[in-house]
Amino acid sequence: MCAMRYTSALALALASLSISAPSAQEKVDRDINWKIRREATDNSQILRTLHFLTDVYGPRLTGSPNLKAAQDWVVKETTAWGLKNAHLEPWSFGHPGWVNEKLSVHVISPVKDSLVTEALAWTPGTSGPVTAQAVQLIVPTQPTKDVLTKFFDDNRANVKGKIAMVGAPAEVRVTILTPQKRREDNDVRAQYDPVAPTAGGFPGGGGPTGPSNPNVVPAGQVAEQLDQFLVSAGAAGRINDAGREHGQIRAFNNRTFDIAKAVPTVVMRNEDYGRLSRLIADGRTVELELNIVNRSYPEGATAYNVVAEIPGTDKAQEVVMLGGHVDSWHSATGATDNAIGCATMLEAIRILNAIGVKPRRTIRVALWSGEEQGLLGSQAYVKEHFGMVENAKPEHANFAGYFNIDSGTGRARGMSVFGPTEAASILREATKPFEDNGFFGVSATQSRRRGGTDSTSFNEAGLPGIGVSQDPIEYNSHTWHTNLDTYERIIEDDAQQSAMVIAAAVYHLAMRDEKLPRLPRDKMPPLPTP
């Protein structure tokens, strides 16, 4: 970095140290915070780490050779940094790995053009180029069993040997007012105001939807039966509409993870899907050529989490953790979701090790797999090491907190910790020196509902999971799970600032006389009903 930038950063750091006034109970180590800032700005490894996780080893679908190679690299790299006990911990995914190796889709009549698509994960390939007519298949909305059966019977001959375009094209309106990429400081301050906090995040779901019709086939069963129908009817392939603006594609997976239960399937950008649909509506015969090479990996049924640590001293049996998920979807290289989160957490522990801290508690970084399939890796780790508060294992009592980041490239703006308000107060004091970075506080939550990201696997177990909130940048609007999630969408300065505040908070919890306070057993919320 240039000398002017370093001087400015140092001035801001000293200013923040002079104005912060931690409570008498929390002794914030100003010298360590200054060293953290200097190491983070002078010797950042974030972009190097990001390059390896994305350009070299991306995408990193759970069970794939790419993910395993990325995890092996993390073990090697963290060991070279001087971290200890770097290793992979296996857990049972129960499904084979899957990789798309080649994909091309062209319209060859009545026009000729290449089409933009992504393969749906855990679907078969085409065994070479396949040329077939495209047909539009509009499945009835909320069908009864009889209506759905008649629909399949009526269309069985129509889809045989054809490529089914499932559904009408989505109408994607032009965005006039684009989403705000950074949150206003005053809004964030208000959200984390300990006296009168405003609600954070997005509002919950809507109100009651009314009683369901018992004669209607549930949407999940319609999707399952549609897959079965296309296989049994002999469809040559399937195309889904991505339904998003500006060529964005989100391609997830065949829900059964069994390639025998689906036909070759791609998700097509809305602009191409709409064009083909309009040609068919004109009465024209649309012919497509598909060439899809997918490969399954039986060894992917065993998945892994990767961990490494800085050993503690007098309280080494107690552990402070930090991490994020290293798996990604397959349409891009998984930069904002969640290679940058992993690079940030690896940077935070690298910084602490580089400046020579001797933490009282062990500091352990963990990068999870299977998050995109339902937080599976972190669930497996929590079950193996800690158990639930209602049936706890010995390590449960020695746990001192887990920090998680998983919302893209935006800088850290606040945190939420599962536990009493005292836990939030402690973390608030520990992070207050970083208000100049735009970090404005910590709130407490008592929800044990699992979902969204890996910190909630710890919350569910009654442990202090700590989720980091971030500036949105382009995460929900452009990069989350899309084919645009690449290295180019990362803001290095934001990740550096996040690594600073997380490293400081982790160190603070590793050095306190007492662990972060938890909710007592008699005040522990019950597990939510499914």
Short mmCIF file of C-alpha atoms in Angstrom, two decimals:
data_model
loop_
_atom_site.label_atom_id
_atom_site.label_comp_id
_atom_site.label_asym_id
_atom_site.label_seq_id
_atom_site.Cartn_x
_atom_site.Cartn_y
_atom_site.Cartn_z
CA MET A 1 0.00 0.00 0.00
CA CYS A 2 1.15 3.57 -0.55
CA ALA A 3 2.68 5.56 2.33
CA MET A 4 -0.17 8.11 2.32
CA ARG A 5 -2.78 5.38 2.73
CA TYR A 6 -0.86 3.77 5.58
CA THR A 7 -0.44 7.13 7.35
CA SER A 8 -4.17 7.80 7.05
CA ALA A 9 -5.04 4.36 8.37
CA LEU A 10 -2.68 4.77 11.29
CA ALA A 11 -4.12 8.19 12.13
CA LEU A 12 -7.63 6.78 12.12
CA ALA A 13 -6.53 3.90 14.31
CA LEU A 14 -4.93 6.18 16.90
CA ALA A 15 -7.94 8.48 16.86
CA SER A 16 -10.30 5.60 17.49
CA LEU A 17 -8.14 4.32 20.33
CA SER A 18 -8.18 7.72 22.00
CA ILE A 19 -11.95 8.14 21.85
CA SER A 20 -13.01 4.62 22.78
CA ALA A 21 -13.72 4.14 26.45
CA PRO A 22 -14.32 0.49 27.30
CA SER A 23 -16.19 -0.29 30.46
CA ALA A 24 -14.23 -1.08 33.60
CA GLN A 25 -15.14 -4.75 33.26
CA GLU A 26 -13.70 -5.11 29.75
CA LYS A 27 -10.00 -4.45 29.34
CA VAL A 28 -9.50 -3.92 25.63
CA ASP A 29 -5.88 -4.40 24.54
CA ARG A 30 -5.13 -1.25 22.55
CA ASP A 31 -1.60 -2.38 21.69
CA ILE A 32 -2.86 -5.62 20.14
CA ASN A 33 -5.52 -3.71 18.18
CA TRP A 34 -2.86 -1.42 16.76
CA LYS A 35 -0.73 -4.43 15.74
CA ILE A 36 -3.76 -6.06 14.14
CA ARG A 37 -4.42 -2.95 12.04
CA ARG A 38 -0.81 -2.66 10.93
CA GLU A 39 -0.48 -6.34 9.97
CA ALA A 40 -3.82 -6.26 8.15
CA THR A 41 -2.82 -3.25 6.04
CA ASP A 42 0.89 -4.02 5.52
CA ASN A 43 0.81 -7.75 4.80
CA SER A 44 -2.68 -8.71 3.69
CA GLN A 45 -2.99 -12.19 2.18
CA ILE A 46 -6.71 -11.87 1.41
CA LEU A 47 -6.49 -11.55 -2.37
CA ARG A 48 -3.91 -14.34 -2.61
CA THR A 49 -6.16 -16.63 -0.59
CA LEU A 50 -9.16 -15.58 -2.66
CA HIS A 51 -7.28 -16.29 -5.90
CA PHE A 52 -6.55 -19.86 -4.88
CA LEU A 53 -10.06 -20.57 -3.62
CA THR A 54 -11.73 -19.13 -6.74
CA ASP A 55 -9.44 -19.04 -9.79
CA VAL A 56 -7.52 -22.22 -8.97
CA TYR A 57 -10.04 -24.37 -7.10
CA GLY A 58 -13.45 -22.89 -7.92
CA PRO A 59 -16.23 -23.78 -8.19
CA ARG A 60 -16.32 -25.85 -4.98
CA LEU A 61 -19.52 -27.90 -5.00
CA THR A 62 -19.86 -30.21 -1.98
CA GLY A 63 -18.50 -33.66 -2.79
CA SER A 64 -16.52 -32.46 -5.82
CA PRO A 65 -12.77 -32.91 -6.39
CA ASN A 66 -12.42 -29.11 -6.59
CA LEU A 67 -13.67 -28.66 -3.04
CA LYS A 68 -11.38 -31.39 -1.70
CA ALA A 69 -8.41 -29.79 -3.48
CA ALA A 70 -9.28 -26.39 -1.99
CA GLN A 71 -9.48 -27.90 1.49
CA ASP A 72 -6.13 -29.68 1.06
CA TRP A 73 -4.63 -26.34 -0.01
CA VAL A 74 -6.00 -24.65 3.13
CA VAL A 75 -4.37 -27.33 5.30
CA LYS A 76 -1.04 -26.81 3.55
CA GLU A 77 -1.27 -23.00 3.59
CA THR A 78 -2.29 -22.61 7.23
CA THR A 79 0.47 -24.99 8.25
CA ALA A 80 2.97 -22.84 6.34
CA TRP A 81 1.64 -19.80 8.23
CA GLY A 82 2.51 -21.55 11.49
CA LEU A 83 -0.96 -22.65 12.60
CA LYS A 84 -1.17 -25.99 14.36
CA ASN A 85 -3.26 -29.14 13.99
CA ALA A 86 -4.47 -28.26 10.48
CA HIS A 87 -6.50 -31.20 9.20
CA LEU A 88 -9.69 -32.36 7.51
CA GLU A 89 -12.56 -33.78 9.56
CA PRO A 90 -14.84 -36.14 7.60
CA TRP A 91 -18.61 -36.29 7.76
CA SER A 92 -21.14 -38.26 5.76
CA PHE A 93 -22.72 -36.36 2.87
CA GLY A 94 -24.41 -39.53 1.63
CA HIS A 95 -24.48 -38.48 -2.01
CA PRO A 96 -21.88 -38.78 -4.79
CA GLY A 97 -19.95 -35.73 -5.85
CA TRP A 98 -20.83 -34.13 -9.18
CA VAL A 99 -19.05 -31.89 -11.69
CA ASN A 100 -20.09 -30.28 -14.97
CA GLU A 101 -17.09 -30.55 -17.32
CA LYS A 102 -18.52 -29.21 -20.58
CA LEU A 103 -21.71 -27.45 -21.63
CA SER A 104 -22.91 -25.91 -24.86
CA VAL A 105 -26.45 -25.15 -25.98
CA HIS A 106 -27.26 -23.76 -29.44
CA VAL A 107 -30.42 -22.95 -31.32
CA ILE A 108 -29.95 -24.27 -34.87
CA SER A 109 -33.41 -23.57 -36.33
CA PRO A 110 -35.19 -21.30 -37.25
CA VAL A 111 -32.18 -19.14 -36.30
CA LYS A 112 -28.64 -19.98 -35.31
CA ASP A 113 -27.15 -18.71 -32.07
CA SER A 114 -25.33 -19.80 -28.94
CA LEU A 115 -27.43 -19.73 -25.76
CA VAL A 116 -26.32 -18.93 -22.21
CA THR A 117 -27.03 -21.73 -19.74
CA GLU A 118 -25.76 -23.49 -16.63
CA ALA A 119 -26.19 -27.18 -15.83
CA LEU A 120 -28.44 -28.22 -12.95
CA ALA A 121 -26.29 -30.09 -10.43
CA TRP A 122 -26.70 -33.84 -9.98
CA THR A 123 -28.32 -34.30 -13.39
CA PRO A 124 -26.98 -36.51 -16.20
CA GLY A 125 -25.13 -35.42 -19.31
CA THR A 126 -26.21 -36.03 -22.90
CA SER A 127 -23.64 -38.68 -23.94
CA GLY A 128 -22.57 -36.50 -26.84
CA PRO A 129 -24.32 -33.75 -28.81
CA VAL A 130 -28.11 -34.15 -29.00
CA THR A 131 -30.27 -32.34 -31.53
CA ALA A 132 -33.99 -32.18 -30.81
CA GLN A 133 -37.07 -30.00 -31.11
CA ALA A 134 -37.94 -27.72 -28.18
CA VAL A 135 -41.48 -27.83 -26.80
CA GLN A 136 -43.05 -25.55 -24.18
CA LEU A 137 -44.50 -27.41 -21.22
CA ILE A 138 -46.74 -25.33 -18.94
CA VAL A 139 -47.53 -27.32 -15.80
CA PRO A 140 -50.93 -26.55 -14.23
CA THR A 141 -50.87 -24.32 -11.14
CA GLN A 142 -51.90 -26.06 -7.90
CA PRO A 143 -53.25 -29.13 -9.70
CA THR A 144 -55.28 -31.89 -8.11
CA LYS A 145 -54.02 -35.44 -8.53
CA ASP A 146 -56.48 -36.10 -11.36
CA VAL A 147 -55.58 -32.88 -13.19
CA LEU A 148 -51.85 -33.60 -12.92
CA THR A 149 -52.30 -37.21 -14.11
CA LYS A 150 -54.31 -36.04 -17.14
CA PHE A 151 -51.67 -33.39 -17.93
CA PHE A 152 -48.93 -36.01 -17.98
CA ASP A 153 -51.02 -38.39 -20.09
CA ASP A 154 -51.86 -35.63 -22.59
CA ASN A 155 -48.21 -34.58 -22.99
CA ARG A 156 -46.39 -37.94 -22.89
CA ALA A 157 -46.18 -38.35 -26.67
CA ASN A 158 -45.46 -34.62 -27.12
CA VAL A 159 -42.22 -34.68 -25.06
CA LYS A 160 -40.80 -38.00 -26.26
CA GLY A 161 -37.43 -37.29 -27.84
CA LYS A 162 -37.95 -33.54 -27.35
CA ILE A 163 -36.35 -30.91 -25.14
CA ALA A 164 -38.94 -29.63 -22.68
CA MET A 165 -38.89 -25.94 -21.82
CA VAL A 166 -40.69 -26.11 -18.48
CA GLY A 167 -42.83 -23.09 -17.66
CA ALA A 168 -43.69 -19.81 -19.32
CA PRO A 169 -40.89 -17.23 -19.43
CA ALA A 170 -40.77 -15.02 -16.36
CA GLU A 171 -41.50 -11.33 -16.88
CA VAL A 172 -38.42 -9.60 -15.49
CA ARG A 173 -39.13 -5.89 -15.31
CA VAL A 174 -36.44 -3.28 -15.85
CA THR A 175 -34.94 -2.13 -12.53
CA ILE A 176 -35.36 1.64 -12.27
CA LEU A 177 -34.18 2.19 -8.69
CA THR A 178 -31.18 -0.01 -7.95
CA PRO A 179 -30.64 -1.34 -4.40
CA GLN A 180 -28.36 0.64 -2.11
CA LYS A 181 -24.92 -0.99 -1.96
CA ARG A 182 -23.80 0.48 1.37
CA ARG A 183 -25.86 1.10 4.45
CA GLU A 184 -25.98 4.57 5.93
CA ASP A 185 -23.91 4.84 9.11
CA ASN A 186 -26.78 6.33 11.10
CA ASP A 187 -29.05 3.43 10.14
CA VAL A 188 -26.47 0.91 11.34
CA ARG A 189 -25.90 2.85 14.57
CA ALA A 190 -29.62 2.84 15.23
CA GLN A 191 -29.88 -0.89 14.59
CA TYR A 192 -27.20 -1.65 17.18
CA ASP A 193 -28.14 1.04 19.72
CA PRO A 194 -28.16 -0.91 23.02
CA VAL A 195 -30.76 1.42 24.52
CA ALA A 196 -33.33 1.49 21.70
CA PRO A 197 -32.27 -0.81 18.86
CA THR A 198 -34.20 -0.85 15.63
CA ALA A 199 -35.10 -4.11 13.95
CA GLY A 200 -32.25 -5.49 11.86
CA GLY A 201 -32.34 -7.51 8.67
CA PHE A 202 -35.36 -8.25 6.58
CA PRO A 203 -38.87 -8.65 7.95
CA GLY A 204 -40.21 -12.12 8.52
CA GLY A 205 -42.64 -14.01 6.37
CA GLY A 206 -46.15 -12.86 5.64
CA GLY A 207 -49.27 -13.59 7.61
CA PRO A 208 -51.41 -16.68 7.50
CA THR A 209 -52.08 -18.03 4.04
CA GLY A 210 -55.31 -19.80 4.97
CA PRO A 211 -56.05 -23.51 5.03
CA SER A 212 -54.53 -25.59 2.25
CA ASN A 213 -56.69 -27.54 -0.15
CA PRO A 214 -56.20 -31.26 0.65
CA ASN A 215 -57.01 -32.14 -2.97
CA VAL A 216 -54.12 -30.05 -4.35
CA VAL A 217 -50.81 -31.81 -4.95
CA PRO A 218 -48.06 -30.01 -2.95
CA ALA A 219 -45.52 -28.12 -5.05
CA GLY A 220 -42.65 -30.38 -3.98
CA GLN A 221 -44.54 -33.45 -5.14
CA VAL A 222 -45.46 -31.78 -8.44
CA ALA A 223 -41.75 -31.11 -9.08
CA GLU A 224 -40.83 -34.70 -8.18
CA GLN A 225 -43.55 -36.18 -10.38
CA LEU A 226 -42.57 -33.88 -13.25
CA ASP A 227 -39.00 -35.22 -13.11
CA GLN A 228 -40.32 -38.78 -13.11
CA PHE A 229 -42.63 -38.00 -16.03
CA LEU A 230 -39.85 -36.54 -18.20
CA VAL A 231 -37.63 -39.58 -17.56
CA SER A 232 -40.38 -42.14 -18.23
CA ALA A 233 -41.68 -40.27 -21.29
CA GLY A 234 -38.20 -40.24 -22.84
CA ALA A 235 -37.59 -36.49 -23.00
CA ALA A 236 -34.18 -35.66 -24.48
CA GLY A 237 -33.59 -32.83 -22.05
CA ARG A 238 -35.09 -30.06 -19.96
CA ILE A 239 -34.62 -26.29 -19.82
CA ASN A 240 -35.63 -24.08 -16.90
CA ASP A 241 -35.93 -20.29 -17.06
CA ALA A 242 -33.46 -18.49 -14.79
CA GLY A 243 -36.00 -15.67 -14.49
CA ARG A 244 -33.47 -12.98 -13.52
CA GLU A 245 -32.24 -9.76 -15.12
CA HIS A 246 -29.06 -9.09 -17.11
CA GLY A 247 -28.15 -12.71 -17.80
CA GLN A 248 -28.05 -13.81 -14.18
CA ILE A 249 -28.49 -17.56 -13.67
CA ARG A 250 -29.00 -19.46 -10.45
CA ALA A 251 -28.62 -23.20 -10.99
CA PHE A 252 -29.13 -25.39 -7.95
CA ASN A 253 -29.63 -29.16 -7.95
CA ASN A 254 -31.83 -32.12 -8.68
CA ARG A 255 -33.39 -32.53 -5.25
CA THR A 256 -32.89 -36.32 -5.19
CA PHE A 257 -29.13 -36.11 -5.94
CA ASP A 258 -29.77 -39.18 -8.14
CA ILE A 259 -28.90 -38.59 -11.80
CA ALA A 260 -31.08 -41.54 -12.82
CA LYS A 261 -34.15 -39.61 -11.66
CA ALA A 262 -33.71 -36.62 -13.98
CA VAL A 263 -33.10 -35.89 -17.65
CA PRO A 264 -30.21 -33.68 -18.79
CA THR A 265 -31.21 -30.28 -17.43
CA VAL A 266 -29.96 -26.72 -17.85
CA VAL A 267 -31.04 -23.34 -16.52
CA MET A 268 -31.15 -20.71 -19.29
CA ARG A 269 -30.82 -16.97 -18.96
CA ASN A 270 -34.20 -15.26 -19.12
CA GLU A 271 -33.33 -13.32 -22.27
CA ASP A 272 -32.67 -16.51 -24.29
CA TYR A 273 -35.55 -18.44 -22.76
CA GLY A 274 -37.96 -15.66 -23.64
CA ARG A 275 -36.71 -15.50 -27.22
CA LEU A 276 -37.21 -19.25 -27.77
CA SER A 277 -40.64 -19.12 -26.16
CA ARG A 278 -41.74 -16.32 -28.48
CA LEU A 279 -40.50 -18.25 -31.52
CA ILE A 280 -42.50 -21.30 -30.43
CA ALA A 281 -45.56 -19.10 -29.80
CA ASP A 282 -45.21 -17.86 -33.41
CA GLY A 283 -45.75 -21.43 -34.59
CA ARG A 284 -42.13 -21.92 -35.61
CA THR A 285 -40.29 -25.20 -35.08
CA VAL A 286 -37.37 -24.54 -32.73
CA GLU A 287 -34.49 -27.01 -32.83
CA LEU A 288 -31.72 -27.03 -30.25
CA GLU A 289 -28.40 -28.78 -29.90
CA LEU A 290 -27.30 -29.78 -26.38
CA ASN A 291 -23.87 -31.08 -25.46
CA ILE A 292 -23.52 -31.67 -21.73
CA VAL A 293 -20.68 -33.56 -20.05
CA ASN A 294 -21.33 -34.21 -16.35
CA ARG A 295 -19.41 -36.57 -14.10
CA SER A 296 -20.25 -38.22 -10.77
CA TYR A 297 -17.72 -39.00 -8.02
CA PRO A 298 -18.78 -41.77 -5.60
CA GLU A 299 -16.00 -40.80 -3.17
CA GLY A 300 -17.80 -37.48 -2.66
CA ALA A 301 -20.23 -39.25 -0.33
CA THR A 302 -17.64 -38.53 2.37
CA ALA A 303 -17.30 -34.77 2.77
CA TYR A 304 -14.92 -32.76 4.95
CA ASN A 305 -14.59 -29.69 7.12
CA VAL A 306 -11.13 -28.15 7.45
CA VAL A 307 -9.80 -26.80 10.78
CA ALA A 308 -6.57 -25.24 12.05
CA GLU A 309 -5.70 -23.45 15.27
CA ILE A 310 -3.48 -21.36 17.49
CA PRO A 311 -3.12 -23.42 20.70
CA GLY A 312 -4.09 -21.76 23.94
CA THR A 313 -2.05 -21.53 27.13
CA ASP A 314 -3.60 -21.74 30.61
CA LYS A 315 -7.14 -22.19 29.24
CA ALA A 316 -6.21 -24.28 26.18
CA GLN A 317 -9.11 -26.70 26.69
CA GLU A 318 -11.51 -23.82 26.03
CA VAL A 319 -12.03 -22.81 22.39
CA VAL A 320 -12.93 -19.66 20.47
CA MET A 321 -13.84 -20.40 16.86
CA LEU A 322 -14.21 -18.41 13.66
CA GLY A 323 -15.07 -19.49 10.14
CA GLY A 324 -17.43 -19.72 7.21
CA HIS A 325 -18.42 -22.19 4.53
CA VAL A 326 -15.94 -23.01 1.77
CA ASP A 327 -18.33 -24.91 -0.50
CA SER A 328 -20.07 -23.05 -3.31
CA TRP A 329 -22.52 -23.54 -6.13
CA HIS A 330 -21.12 -24.47 -9.52
CA SER A 331 -22.24 -21.69 -11.89
CA ALA A 332 -19.27 -19.46 -11.01
CA THR A 333 -16.18 -19.62 -8.81
CA GLY A 334 -17.99 -18.79 -5.57
CA ALA A 335 -16.14 -15.57 -4.71
CA THR A 336 -18.70 -13.65 -2.65
CA ASP A 337 -20.38 -16.87 -1.47
CA ASN A 338 -18.25 -17.65 0.31
CA ALA A 339 -14.58 -17.63 -0.69
CA ILE A 340 -14.20 -14.04 0.53
CA GLY A 341 -15.71 -14.99 3.89
CA CYS A 342 -13.20 -17.84 4.20
CA ALA A 343 -10.35 -15.56 3.08
CA THR A 344 -11.42 -13.00 5.71
CA MET A 345 -11.51 -15.54 8.54
CA LEU A 346 -8.23 -17.13 7.46
CA GLU A 347 -6.76 -13.63 7.36
CA ALA A 348 -8.03 -12.87 10.87
CA ILE A 349 -6.33 -15.93 12.38
CA ARG A 350 -3.22 -15.38 10.22
CA ILE A 351 -2.95 -11.84 11.58
CA LEU A 352 -3.15 -13.04 15.17
CA ASN A 353 -0.51 -15.69 14.57
CA ALA A 354 1.75 -13.27 12.66
CA ILE A 355 1.78 -10.70 15.47
CA GLY A 356 2.73 -13.43 17.93
CA VAL A 357 -0.27 -13.57 20.26
CA LYS A 358 -0.27 -16.17 23.04
CA PRO A 359 -3.99 -16.64 23.63
CA ARG A 360 -5.22 -18.16 26.85
CA ARG A 361 -7.92 -20.08 24.97
CA THR A 362 -7.33 -22.04 21.79
CA ILE A 363 -8.33 -20.11 18.66
CA ARG A 364 -9.66 -22.43 15.96
CA VAL A 365 -10.67 -21.57 12.39
CA ALA A 366 -13.14 -23.90 10.66
CA LEU A 367 -14.23 -23.88 7.03
CA TRP A 368 -17.40 -25.87 6.46
CA SER A 369 -18.69 -27.87 3.52
CA GLY A 370 -22.30 -28.75 2.75
CA GLU A 371 -23.60 -25.33 3.80
CA GLU A 372 -25.38 -24.85 0.49
CA GLN A 373 -27.22 -28.14 0.95
CA GLY A 374 -28.51 -27.15 4.41
CA LEU A 375 -25.67 -26.27 6.84
CA LEU A 376 -24.71 -29.95 6.81
CA GLY A 377 -21.00 -29.63 7.59
CA SER A 378 -21.38 -27.33 10.58
CA GLN A 379 -24.28 -29.43 11.87
CA ALA A 380 -22.09 -32.53 11.70
CA TYR A 381 -19.26 -30.75 13.55
CA VAL A 382 -21.53 -29.43 16.31
CA LYS A 383 -23.11 -32.86 16.75
CA GLU A 384 -19.72 -34.60 16.91
CA HIS A 385 -17.99 -32.14 19.25
CA PHE A 386 -20.65 -30.45 21.35
CA GLY A 387 -24.07 -32.07 21.16
CA MET A 388 -27.16 -30.10 22.12
CA VAL A 389 -27.56 -28.19 25.37
CA GLU A 390 -30.23 -30.73 26.35
CA ASN A 391 -27.74 -33.59 25.87
CA ALA A 392 -24.35 -31.91 25.94
CA LYS A 393 -20.94 -33.46 25.37
CA PRO A 394 -17.95 -32.40 27.51
CA GLU A 395 -16.68 -29.90 24.89
CA HIS A 396 -19.99 -28.01 25.13
CA ALA A 397 -18.98 -26.52 28.49
CA ASN A 398 -15.60 -25.36 27.15
CA PHE A 399 -16.93 -23.49 24.14
CA ALA A 400 -16.36 -19.72 24.14
CA GLY A 401 -17.97 -18.52 20.90
CA TYR A 402 -18.03 -18.98 17.12
CA PHE A 403 -17.76 -16.03 14.69
CA ASN A 404 -19.26 -16.53 11.20
CA ILE A 405 -19.19 -14.40 8.05
CA ASP A 406 -21.20 -15.26 4.95
CA SER A 407 -22.82 -12.26 3.23
CA GLY A 408 -20.47 -11.30 0.44
CA THR A 409 -17.68 -8.79 0.07
CA GLY A 410 -19.17 -5.91 2.13
CA ARG A 411 -17.34 -4.72 5.23
CA ALA A 412 -18.51 -5.86 8.66
CA ARG A 413 -21.03 -3.43 10.16
CA GLY A 414 -22.25 -5.28 13.27
CA MET A 415 -22.75 -8.65 14.91
CA SER A 416 -25.49 -10.70 16.53
CA VAL A 417 -24.67 -13.18 19.31
CA PHE A 418 -26.85 -15.96 20.67
CA GLY A 419 -27.07 -15.39 24.40
CA PRO A 420 -27.94 -12.82 27.06
CA THR A 421 -27.58 -9.09 26.59
CA GLU A 422 -24.38 -9.23 28.67
CA ALA A 423 -22.72 -11.22 25.88
CA ALA A 424 -23.58 -8.49 23.38
CA SER A 425 -22.26 -5.83 25.77
CA ILE A 426 -18.90 -7.58 26.06
CA LEU A 427 -18.49 -7.87 22.31
CA ARG A 428 -19.69 -4.30 21.86
CA GLU A 429 -16.87 -3.02 24.06
CA ALA A 430 -14.32 -5.27 22.37
CA THR A 431 -15.22 -3.94 18.92
CA LYS A 432 -15.86 -0.29 19.79
CA PRO A 433 -12.33 0.78 18.76
CA PHE A 434 -13.28 -0.11 15.18
CA GLU A 435 -16.09 2.41 14.72
CA ASP A 436 -13.83 4.21 12.26
CA ASN A 437 -14.16 1.09 10.07
CA GLY A 438 -17.93 1.54 10.08
CA PHE A 439 -18.54 -1.17 12.68
CA PHE A 440 -21.25 0.01 15.06
CA GLY A 441 -22.27 -2.63 17.54
CA VAL A 442 -23.49 -6.02 18.65
CA SER A 443 -26.99 -7.24 19.47
CA ALA A 444 -28.21 -10.35 21.25
CA THR A 445 -30.61 -12.97 19.93
CA GLN A 446 -32.34 -15.83 21.71
CA SER A 447 -33.51 -17.67 18.60
CA ARG A 448 -32.42 -21.28 18.30
CA ARG A 449 -33.89 -21.64 14.83
CA ARG A 450 -31.32 -23.05 12.43
CA GLY A 451 -31.14 -21.62 8.92
CA GLY A 452 -29.42 -19.12 6.69
CA THR A 453 -25.81 -19.68 7.69
CA ASP A 454 -23.54 -21.78 9.87
CA SER A 455 -23.58 -19.71 13.06
CA THR A 456 -27.15 -20.89 13.57
CA SER A 457 -25.94 -24.50 13.89
CA PHE A 458 -24.25 -23.32 17.09
CA ASN A 459 -27.25 -21.28 18.22
CA GLU A 460 -29.46 -24.33 17.83
CA ALA A 461 -27.16 -26.24 20.19
CA GLY A 462 -27.44 -23.47 22.81
CA LEU A 463 -23.92 -22.19 22.05
CA PRO A 464 -22.88 -18.58 21.36
CA GLY A 465 -22.93 -18.35 17.59
CA ILE A 466 -21.93 -14.88 16.41
CA GLY A 467 -23.12 -13.79 12.97
CA VAL A 468 -21.45 -10.85 11.24
CA SER A 469 -23.68 -8.44 9.28
CA GLN A 470 -22.20 -6.66 6.29
CA ASP A 471 -22.80 -3.98 3.69
CA PRO A 472 -24.89 -5.56 0.93
CA ILE A 473 -22.82 -4.31 -2.04
CA GLU A 474 -24.09 -6.55 -4.91
CA TYR A 475 -24.72 -9.70 -2.89
CA ASN A 476 -28.49 -10.21 -2.97
CA SER A 477 -28.96 -8.28 -6.20
CA HIS A 478 -26.28 -9.81 -8.42
CA THR A 479 -23.80 -12.33 -7.04
CA TRP A 480 -25.55 -14.56 -4.48
CA HIS A 481 -25.66 -18.06 -6.03
CA THR A 482 -25.36 -16.69 -9.57
CA ASN A 483 -23.05 -17.15 -12.53
CA LEU A 484 -21.64 -13.66 -11.77
CA ASP A 485 -20.05 -14.67 -8.46
CA THR A 486 -16.39 -14.20 -9.40
CA TYR A 487 -13.12 -12.72 -8.11
CA GLU A 488 -13.86 -9.42 -9.84
CA ARG A 489 -16.79 -8.69 -7.50
CA ILE A 490 -14.57 -8.44 -4.39
CA ILE A 491 -13.60 -5.21 -2.57
CA GLU A 492 -10.26 -5.83 -0.88
CA ASP A 493 -10.46 -2.90 1.55
CA ASP A 494 -13.81 -4.09 2.89
CA ALA A 495 -12.47 -7.57 3.57
CA GLN A 496 -9.37 -6.14 5.28
CA GLN A 497 -11.52 -4.02 7.59
CA SER A 498 -13.70 -7.02 8.41
CA ALA A 499 -10.65 -9.13 9.22
CA MET A 500 -9.38 -6.46 11.61
CA VAL A 501 -12.50 -6.22 13.75
CA ILE A 502 -13.04 -9.99 13.77
CA ALA A 503 -9.42 -10.66 14.78
CA ALA A 504 -9.75 -8.16 17.63
CA ALA A 505 -13.03 -9.66 18.86
CA VAL A 506 -11.68 -13.21 18.67
CA TYR A 507 -8.57 -12.23 20.60
CA HIS A 508 -10.65 -10.50 23.26
CA LEU A 509 -12.74 -13.62 23.89
CA ALA A 510 -9.59 -15.74 23.92
CA MET A 511 -8.05 -13.62 26.69
CA ARG A 512 -10.93 -12.88 29.10
CA ASP A 513 -10.89 -14.42 32.57
CA GLU A 514 -14.36 -15.85 31.95
CA LYS A 515 -15.98 -17.26 28.84
CA LEU A 516 -18.65 -15.29 27.06
CA PRO A 517 -21.78 -15.56 29.25
CA ARG A 518 -24.56 -17.87 28.10
CA LEU A 519 -28.22 -18.19 28.81
CA PRO A 520 -28.74 -20.33 31.95
CA ARG A 521 -30.44 -23.68 31.48
CA ASP A 522 -33.68 -22.50 33.08
CA LYS A 523 -33.87 -19.60 30.59
CA MET A 524 -32.71 -21.49 27.50
CA PRO A 525 -35.39 -21.21 24.79
CA PRO A 526 -36.81 -24.53 23.63
CA LEU A 527 -36.00 -25.79 20.19
CA PRO A 528 -38.46 -24.33 17.68
CA THR A 529 -41.01 -26.64 16.18
CA PRO A 530 -40.35 -27.62 12.53
#
